[in-house]
């Protein structure tokens, strides 16, 4: 097996290759003067399985083209190609909310599976995205990694809260690992980055709140939830997420209302202190060793 990293996930790919004890493949990526992308696989993958890790930081569409070119070049020579997408971008457009809208997450699936035999995702925004793939696909859950991170912190009176009902299951799973209580806020979205939050069902008494969400983008959801929780009596607010998209000054905005912020490295950021490499290593071994 050879592990390759696209430009946005090269560190993660290195960590995974080390965990598996295999070669980190070499890919040459450059741009022609007109901006077109050129990709060449320099490692010999003849007869080997190839694993390609590519998520996104900023520049989703450039990362996607690079990913598709790497997958396709490998598809012509490797035994089996596994596409690993730590952050499945366009996941929030998982259906047509209004007539005529492109279902972007479905389009992405169609493109990726033209050259991938197996697909691995980490906490896609909606699980039904897996149904958009005709090739075998698996979603891996990083919530226990967040739970383990906070368990080690030994907070005095922890309470895990999600900022909306969509992430309530995530909060429940994190709380299960920490062995503490959990709850959720209610959120109404007024537009991109604009939300109203309430927490009618939560009774707080000076707890150290761990506020968890799957994605933090503009930070609006977390900032509003933090304000509500603080008013309701939270003593401290620790913010955690799986996918740190962090558009603009999201992290700085959050740190104005919370004590700290931590994320996984599905997208690399200054706050990505929790590595999903062990989870992905296990997932890769599972799909390749079971002969699937
Ligand atoms: C939405 O349903 C997601 O779970 C997140 O709550 C959302 O994407 C966060 O976006 P923002 O940080 O822009 O409020």
mmCIF file of C-alpha atoms and ligand atoms in Angstrom:
data_model
loop_
_atom_site.group_PDB
_atom_site.id
_atom_site.type_symbol
_atom_site.label_atom_id
_atom_site.label_comp_id
_atom_site.label_asym_id
_atom_site.label_seq_id
_atom_site.Cartn_x
_atom_site.Cartn_y
_atom_site.Cartn_z
ATOM 1 C CA UNK A 1 0.000 0.000 0.000
ATOM 2 C CA UNK A 2 1.190 3.539 -0.749
ATOM 3 C CA UNK A 3 -0.348 6.639 0.856
ATOM 4 C CA UNK A 4 -0.506 9.905 -1.085
ATOM 5 C CA UNK A 5 -1.372 13.338 0.259
ATOM 6 C CA UNK A 6 -2.976 16.081 -1.760
ATOM 7 C CA UNK A 7 -1.731 19.610 -1.104
ATOM 8 C CA UNK A 8 -4.280 20.301 1.651
ATOM 9 C CA UNK A 9 -3.660 17.074 3.605
ATOM 10 C CA UNK A 10 0.016 16.349 3.193
ATOM 11 C CA UNK A 11 0.834 16.409 6.943
ATOM 12 C CA UNK A 12 -2.086 14.115 7.736
ATOM 13 C CA UNK A 13 -1.025 11.751 4.928
ATOM 14 C CA UNK A 14 2.510 11.645 6.382
ATOM 15 C CA UNK A 15 1.132 10.754 9.814
ATOM 16 C CA UNK A 16 -1.053 7.996 8.358
ATOM 17 C CA UNK A 17 1.762 6.522 6.237
ATOM 18 C CA UNK A 18 3.912 6.424 9.379
ATOM 19 C CA UNK A 19 1.140 4.718 11.363
ATOM 20 C CA UNK A 20 0.620 2.103 8.651
ATOM 21 C CA UNK A 21 4.359 1.719 8.118
ATOM 22 C CA UNK A 22 4.163 2.260 4.358
ATOM 23 C CA UNK A 23 5.640 4.616 1.798
ATOM 24 C CA UNK A 24 4.407 8.201 1.505
ATOM 25 C CA UNK A 25 3.953 8.496 -2.245
ATOM 26 C CA UNK A 26 5.467 11.266 -4.279
ATOM 27 C CA UNK A 27 3.284 13.456 -6.501
ATOM 28 C CA UNK A 28 4.455 16.359 -8.592
ATOM 29 C CA UNK A 29 1.901 19.163 -8.812
ATOM 30 C CA UNK A 30 2.557 22.353 -10.747
ATOM 31 C CA UNK A 31 0.708 25.000 -12.685
ATOM 32 C CA UNK A 32 1.184 26.003 -16.284
ATOM 33 C CA UNK A 33 1.521 29.739 -17.005
ATOM 34 C CA UNK A 34 -2.195 29.918 -17.894
ATOM 35 C CA UNK A 35 -3.118 28.515 -14.468
ATOM 36 C CA UNK A 36 -3.948 24.957 -15.539
ATOM 37 C CA UNK A 37 -2.896 22.242 -13.142
ATOM 38 C CA UNK A 38 -0.403 19.478 -13.948
ATOM 39 C CA UNK A 39 -0.162 16.316 -11.830
ATOM 40 C CA UNK A 40 2.293 13.425 -12.130
ATOM 41 C CA UNK A 41 2.590 10.413 -9.805
ATOM 42 C CA UNK A 42 6.301 9.786 -9.286
ATOM 43 C CA UNK A 43 5.965 6.628 -7.155
ATOM 44 C CA UNK A 44 5.470 3.257 -8.795
ATOM 45 C CA UNK A 45 2.064 1.908 -7.706
ATOM 46 C CA UNK A 46 1.842 -0.978 -10.188
ATOM 47 C CA UNK A 47 0.126 -3.837 -8.329
ATOM 48 C CA UNK A 48 -0.179 -1.826 -5.084
ATOM 49 C CA UNK A 49 -3.230 -0.302 -3.402
ATOM 50 C CA UNK A 50 -3.106 3.494 -3.370
ATOM 51 C CA UNK A 51 -4.684 5.673 -0.691
ATOM 52 C CA UNK A 52 -5.145 9.378 -1.427
ATOM 53 C CA UNK A 53 -5.905 11.842 1.378
ATOM 54 C CA UNK A 54 -7.271 15.212 0.327
ATOM 55 C CA UNK A 55 -9.541 17.501 2.269
ATOM 56 C CA UNK A 56 -9.742 21.219 1.899
ATOM 57 C CA UNK A 57 -8.438 24.328 3.499
ATOM 58 C CA UNK A 58 -9.251 27.391 1.563
ATOM 59 C CA UNK A 59 -9.485 26.946 -2.202
ATOM 60 C CA UNK A 60 -11.940 24.025 -2.243
ATOM 61 C CA UNK A 61 -12.287 23.927 -5.994
ATOM 62 C CA UNK A 62 -8.539 23.949 -6.686
ATOM 63 C CA UNK A 63 -8.115 21.163 -4.140
ATOM 64 C CA UNK A 64 -10.879 19.196 -5.803
ATOM 65 C CA UNK A 65 -9.283 19.371 -9.256
ATOM 66 C CA UNK A 66 -5.933 18.289 -7.802
ATOM 67 C CA UNK A 67 -7.656 15.427 -5.999
ATOM 68 C CA UNK A 68 -9.459 14.249 -9.157
ATOM 69 C CA UNK A 69 -6.253 14.332 -11.212
ATOM 70 C CA UNK A 70 -4.307 12.354 -8.575
ATOM 71 C CA UNK A 71 -7.097 9.773 -8.259
ATOM 72 C CA UNK A 72 -7.396 9.389 -11.997
ATOM 73 C CA UNK A 73 -3.658 9.033 -12.578
ATOM 74 C CA UNK A 74 -3.562 6.341 -9.895
ATOM 75 C CA UNK A 75 -6.658 4.617 -11.229
ATOM 76 C CA UNK A 76 -4.693 3.779 -14.386
ATOM 77 C CA UNK A 77 -1.922 1.955 -12.526
ATOM 78 C CA UNK A 78 -2.791 1.010 -8.915
ATOM 79 C CA UNK A 79 -4.609 -2.158 -7.862
ATOM 80 C CA UNK A 80 -7.274 -0.374 -5.840
ATOM 81 C CA UNK A 81 -7.685 3.367 -5.169
ATOM 82 C CA UNK A 82 -9.042 4.546 -1.816
ATOM 83 C CA UNK A 83 -10.171 8.184 -1.659
ATOM 84 C CA UNK A 84 -9.987 9.601 1.868
ATOM 85 C CA UNK A 85 -11.771 12.920 2.353
ATOM 86 C CA UNK A 86 -11.255 14.159 5.926
ATOM 87 C CA UNK A 87 -13.621 17.101 5.370
ATOM 88 C CA UNK A 88 -16.308 16.455 2.781
ATOM 89 C CA UNK A 89 -16.733 19.940 1.405
ATOM 90 C CA UNK A 90 -20.054 20.989 -0.131
ATOM 91 C CA UNK A 91 -21.630 18.654 2.446
ATOM 92 C CA UNK A 92 -24.058 21.326 3.607
ATOM 93 C CA UNK A 93 -25.677 21.432 0.160
ATOM 94 C CA UNK A 94 -26.822 17.838 0.659
ATOM 95 C CA UNK A 95 -30.152 18.358 -1.084
ATOM 96 C CA UNK A 96 -31.998 20.950 -3.157
ATOM 97 C CA UNK A 97 -33.494 23.269 -0.554
ATOM 98 C CA UNK A 98 -35.239 25.208 -3.337
ATOM 99 C CA UNK A 99 -36.210 24.260 -6.860
ATOM 100 C CA UNK A 100 -33.359 24.415 -9.354
ATOM 101 C CA UNK A 101 -30.504 24.200 -6.844
ATOM 102 C CA UNK A 102 -27.546 21.945 -7.603
ATOM 103 C CA UNK A 103 -27.077 19.196 -5.017
ATOM 104 C CA UNK A 104 -23.365 19.924 -4.766
ATOM 105 C CA UNK A 105 -22.490 17.060 -2.434
ATOM 106 C CA UNK A 106 -24.019 14.617 -4.934
ATOM 107 C CA UNK A 107 -22.114 16.131 -7.873
ATOM 108 C CA UNK A 108 -18.903 15.802 -5.866
ATOM 109 C CA UNK A 109 -19.640 12.118 -5.201
ATOM 110 C CA UNK A 110 -20.196 11.463 -8.913
ATOM 111 C CA UNK A 111 -16.856 13.040 -9.792
ATOM 112 C CA UNK A 112 -14.828 11.288 -7.096
ATOM 113 C CA UNK A 113 -16.150 7.810 -7.776
ATOM 114 C CA UNK A 114 -15.101 7.918 -11.424
ATOM 115 C CA UNK A 115 -11.569 7.084 -10.209
ATOM 116 C CA UNK A 116 -12.005 5.795 -6.649
ATOM 117 C CA UNK A 117 -12.860 2.205 -5.731
ATOM 118 C CA UNK A 118 -13.591 2.986 -2.077
ATOM 119 C CA UNK A 119 -14.357 6.274 -0.323
ATOM 120 C CA UNK A 120 -13.773 7.200 3.333
ATOM 121 C CA UNK A 121 -15.236 10.317 4.943
ATOM 122 C CA UNK A 122 -14.991 11.731 8.455
ATOM 123 C CA UNK A 123 -18.301 12.908 9.958
ATOM 124 C CA UNK A 124 -19.978 14.120 6.771
ATOM 125 C CA UNK A 125 -22.489 16.858 7.598
ATOM 126 C CA UNK A 126 -25.314 14.433 6.762
ATOM 127 C CA UNK A 127 -24.884 10.645 6.740
ATOM 128 C CA UNK A 128 -27.153 10.242 3.700
ATOM 129 C CA UNK A 129 -24.347 11.756 1.576
ATOM 130 C CA UNK A 130 -22.917 8.209 1.571
ATOM 131 C CA UNK A 131 -25.892 7.163 -0.546
ATOM 132 C CA UNK A 132 -24.651 9.434 -3.345
ATOM 133 C CA UNK A 133 -21.747 7.048 -3.917
ATOM 134 C CA UNK A 134 -22.203 3.928 -6.033
ATOM 135 C CA UNK A 135 -18.813 2.583 -4.880
ATOM 136 C CA UNK A 136 -18.381 1.325 -1.285
ATOM 137 C CA UNK A 137 -18.207 4.285 1.092
ATOM 138 C CA UNK A 138 -17.738 4.543 4.828
ATOM 139 C CA UNK A 139 -18.093 7.405 7.279
ATOM 140 C CA UNK A 140 -15.767 7.464 10.278
ATOM 141 C CA UNK A 141 -16.789 9.134 13.523
ATOM 142 C CA UNK A 142 -14.236 11.390 15.273
ATOM 143 C CA UNK A 143 -16.474 12.286 18.232
ATOM 144 C CA UNK A 144 -14.690 9.883 20.608
ATOM 145 C CA UNK A 145 -11.389 11.672 19.886
ATOM 146 C CA UNK A 146 -12.921 14.939 21.119
ATOM 147 C CA UNK A 147 -14.305 13.090 24.141
ATOM 148 C CA UNK A 148 -10.908 11.590 24.981
ATOM 149 C CA UNK A 149 -9.243 15.013 24.650
ATOM 150 C CA UNK A 150 -11.605 16.511 27.232
ATOM 151 C CA UNK A 151 -11.584 13.473 29.490
ATOM 152 C CA UNK A 152 -7.842 14.018 29.969
ATOM 153 C CA UNK A 153 -8.509 17.626 30.962
ATOM 154 C CA UNK A 154 -10.481 16.453 33.999
ATOM 155 C CA UNK A 155 -12.893 19.408 34.035
ATOM 156 C CA UNK A 156 -14.637 19.865 37.395
ATOM 157 C CA UNK A 157 -18.295 19.843 36.392
ATOM 158 C CA UNK A 158 -18.467 19.250 32.622
ATOM 159 C CA UNK A 159 -21.626 19.507 30.542
ATOM 160 C CA UNK A 160 -21.466 18.851 26.790
ATOM 161 C CA UNK A 161 -23.800 21.047 24.737
ATOM 162 C CA UNK A 162 -24.469 21.277 21.010
ATOM 163 C CA UNK A 163 -25.425 24.671 19.557
ATOM 164 C CA UNK A 164 -28.346 23.155 17.630
ATOM 165 C CA UNK A 165 -30.359 19.950 17.407
ATOM 166 C CA UNK A 166 -28.397 18.850 14.308
ATOM 167 C CA UNK A 167 -25.290 18.252 16.435
ATOM 168 C CA UNK A 168 -27.141 16.807 19.444
ATOM 169 C CA UNK A 169 -25.991 13.251 18.682
ATOM 170 C CA UNK A 170 -22.395 14.473 18.461
ATOM 171 C CA UNK A 171 -22.734 16.087 21.921
ATOM 172 C CA UNK A 172 -24.225 12.864 23.272
ATOM 173 C CA UNK A 173 -21.325 10.776 21.934
ATOM 174 C CA UNK A 174 -18.704 13.168 23.321
ATOM 175 C CA UNK A 175 -20.469 13.160 26.721
ATOM 176 C CA UNK A 176 -20.588 9.368 26.680
ATOM 177 C CA UNK A 177 -16.768 9.208 26.530
ATOM 178 C CA UNK A 178 -16.314 11.875 29.229
ATOM 179 C CA UNK A 179 -19.090 10.247 31.287
ATOM 180 C CA UNK A 180 -20.961 13.472 31.893
ATOM 181 C CA UNK A 181 -24.297 15.124 31.094
ATOM 182 C CA UNK A 182 -25.244 16.594 27.737
ATOM 183 C CA UNK A 183 -27.868 18.868 26.212
ATOM 184 C CA UNK A 184 -28.548 21.053 23.230
ATOM 185 C CA UNK A 185 -29.497 24.585 22.224
ATOM 186 C CA UNK A 186 -32.004 25.403 19.496
ATOM 187 C CA UNK A 187 -30.911 27.429 16.490
ATOM 188 C CA UNK A 188 -32.858 29.275 13.820
ATOM 189 C CA UNK A 189 -30.828 30.320 10.790
ATOM 190 C CA UNK A 190 -31.705 33.724 9.323
ATOM 191 C CA UNK A 191 -29.034 33.577 6.582
ATOM 192 C CA UNK A 192 -25.345 32.692 6.089
ATOM 193 C CA UNK A 193 -23.552 33.587 9.325
ATOM 194 C CA UNK A 194 -26.794 34.926 10.935
ATOM 195 C CA UNK A 195 -28.546 32.802 13.553
ATOM 196 C CA UNK A 196 -30.805 33.162 16.593
ATOM 197 C CA UNK A 197 -30.204 30.725 19.447
ATOM 198 C CA UNK A 198 -32.207 29.713 22.511
ATOM 199 C CA UNK A 199 -31.715 27.103 25.212
ATOM 200 C CA UNK A 200 -35.115 26.682 26.807
ATOM 201 C CA UNK A 201 -34.528 23.121 27.909
ATOM 202 C CA UNK A 202 -31.171 23.696 29.609
ATOM 203 C CA UNK A 203 -30.774 24.419 33.325
ATOM 204 C CA UNK A 204 -27.219 25.479 34.179
ATOM 205 C CA UNK A 205 -25.579 25.848 37.574
ATOM 206 C CA UNK A 206 -22.029 27.042 36.944
ATOM 207 C CA UNK A 207 -20.897 24.092 34.804
ATOM 208 C CA UNK A 208 -17.846 24.015 32.582
ATOM 209 C CA UNK A 209 -19.570 23.725 29.220
ATOM 210 C CA UNK A 210 -17.987 21.898 26.308
ATOM 211 C CA UNK A 211 -19.741 23.353 23.265
ATOM 212 C CA UNK A 212 -19.360 20.996 20.284
ATOM 213 C CA UNK A 213 -20.344 21.265 16.642
ATOM 214 C CA UNK A 214 -19.438 19.283 13.548
ATOM 215 C CA UNK A 215 -18.434 22.345 11.488
ATOM 216 C CA UNK A 216 -17.391 25.833 12.513
ATOM 217 C CA UNK A 217 -17.491 28.122 9.520
ATOM 218 C CA UNK A 218 -18.096 31.828 10.221
ATOM 219 C CA UNK A 219 -18.309 31.122 13.976
ATOM 220 C CA UNK A 220 -21.786 32.723 14.184
ATOM 221 C CA UNK A 221 -23.462 29.576 15.531
ATOM 222 C CA UNK A 222 -20.929 29.100 18.326
ATOM 223 C CA UNK A 223 -20.769 32.794 19.284
ATOM 224 C CA UNK A 224 -24.552 33.012 19.655
ATOM 225 C CA UNK A 225 -24.756 29.750 21.612
ATOM 226 C CA UNK A 226 -21.915 30.850 23.909
ATOM 227 C CA UNK A 227 -23.701 34.100 24.745
ATOM 228 C CA UNK A 228 -26.916 32.265 25.592
ATOM 229 C CA UNK A 229 -25.098 29.650 27.690
ATOM 230 C CA UNK A 230 -23.137 32.307 29.575
ATOM 231 C CA UNK A 231 -26.377 34.179 30.357
ATOM 232 C CA UNK A 232 -27.893 30.916 31.579
ATOM 233 C CA UNK A 233 -25.027 30.425 34.050
ATOM 234 C CA UNK A 234 -22.181 28.566 32.321
ATOM 235 C CA UNK A 235 -18.986 29.122 34.289
ATOM 236 C CA UNK A 236 -16.533 28.317 31.497
ATOM 237 C CA UNK A 237 -17.067 27.576 27.808
ATOM 238 C CA UNK A 238 -14.678 25.274 25.952
ATOM 239 C CA UNK A 239 -15.396 25.084 22.230
ATOM 240 C CA UNK A 240 -14.614 22.062 20.070
ATOM 241 C CA UNK A 241 -15.408 21.021 16.531
ATOM 242 C CA UNK A 242 -14.528 18.319 14.058
ATOM 243 C CA UNK A 243 -14.127 20.451 10.932
ATOM 244 C CA UNK A 244 -12.503 23.864 11.493
ATOM 245 C CA UNK A 245 -13.457 25.714 8.306
ATOM 246 C CA UNK A 246 -12.844 29.013 10.157
ATOM 247 C CA UNK A 247 -13.828 31.573 7.548
ATOM 248 C CA UNK A 248 -12.513 35.102 8.156
ATOM 249 C CA UNK A 249 -11.943 35.885 11.834
ATOM 250 C CA UNK A 250 -14.137 33.021 13.133
ATOM 251 C CA UNK A 251 -11.553 31.759 15.653
ATOM 252 C CA UNK A 252 -10.890 35.248 17.057
ATOM 253 C CA UNK A 253 -14.647 35.910 17.389
ATOM 254 C CA UNK A 254 -15.089 32.669 19.309
ATOM 255 C CA UNK A 255 -12.183 33.361 21.631
ATOM 256 C CA UNK A 256 -13.854 36.632 22.641
ATOM 257 C CA UNK A 257 -16.753 34.671 24.158
ATOM 258 C CA UNK A 258 -15.155 31.322 25.115
ATOM 259 C CA UNK A 259 -12.146 30.237 27.180
ATOM 260 C CA UNK A 260 -10.577 28.085 24.467
ATOM 261 C CA UNK A 261 -11.050 26.410 21.110
ATOM 262 C CA UNK A 262 -9.908 23.052 19.811
ATOM 263 C CA UNK A 263 -10.532 21.109 16.585
ATOM 264 C CA UNK A 264 -9.403 18.032 14.751
ATOM 265 C CA UNK A 265 -7.026 18.195 11.802
ATOM 266 C CA UNK A 266 -9.539 17.217 9.098
ATOM 267 C CA UNK A 267 -8.639 20.744 8.048
ATOM 268 C CA UNK A 268 -5.337 21.995 9.289
ATOM 269 C CA UNK A 269 -5.517 25.107 11.492
ATOM 270 C CA UNK A 270 -3.736 26.580 14.479
ATOM 271 C CA UNK A 271 -6.396 24.926 16.673
ATOM 272 C CA UNK A 272 -6.240 21.442 15.132
ATOM 273 C CA UNK A 273 -4.780 19.740 18.215
ATOM 274 C CA UNK A 274 -6.728 16.485 17.851
ATOM 275 C CA UNK A 275 -5.441 14.203 15.115
ATOM 276 C CA UNK A 276 -7.798 12.004 13.115
ATOM 277 C CA UNK A 277 -4.812 9.992 11.827
ATOM 278 C CA UNK A 278 -5.491 6.998 14.155
ATOM 279 C CA UNK A 279 -9.144 6.927 13.074
ATOM 280 C CA UNK A 280 -8.248 7.094 9.370
ATOM 281 C CA UNK A 281 -5.505 4.506 9.753
ATOM 282 C CA UNK A 282 -8.014 2.114 11.293
ATOM 283 C CA UNK A 283 -10.554 2.882 8.547
ATOM 284 C CA UNK A 284 -8.031 2.353 5.743
ATOM 285 C CA UNK A 285 -6.865 -0.947 7.227
ATOM 286 C CA UNK A 286 -10.474 -2.027 7.587
ATOM 287 C CA UNK A 287 -11.445 -1.372 3.953
ATOM 288 C CA UNK A 288 -8.234 -2.763 2.466
ATOM 289 C CA UNK A 289 -7.600 -5.731 4.728
ATOM 290 C CA UNK A 290 -11.141 -7.038 4.587
ATOM 291 C CA UNK A 291 -10.604 -7.397 0.844
ATOM 292 C CA UNK A 292 -13.564 -5.134 0.175
HETATM 293 C C1 LIG B 1 -24.858 23.532 10.540
HETATM 294 O O1 LIG B 1 -25.871 22.847 10.554
HETATM 295 C C2 LIG B 1 -23.531 23.061 11.081
HETATM 296 O O2 LIG B 1 -23.668 21.996 11.962
HETATM 297 C C3 LIG B 1 -22.810 24.200 11.772
HETATM 298 O O3 LIG B 1 -23.542 24.576 12.923
HETATM 299 C C4 LIG B 1 -22.652 25.395 10.865
HETATM 300 O O4 LIG B 1 -22.152 25.013 9.625
HETATM 301 C C5 LIG B 1 -21.741 26.419 11.491
HETATM 302 O O5 LIG B 1 -21.671 27.523 10.671
HETATM 303 P P1 LIG B 1 -21.224 28.924 11.228
HETATM 304 O O6 LIG B 1 -19.941 28.730 11.974
HETATM 305 O O7 LIG B 1 -21.036 29.765 9.999
HETATM 306 O O8 LIG B 1 -22.324 29.445 12.085
#
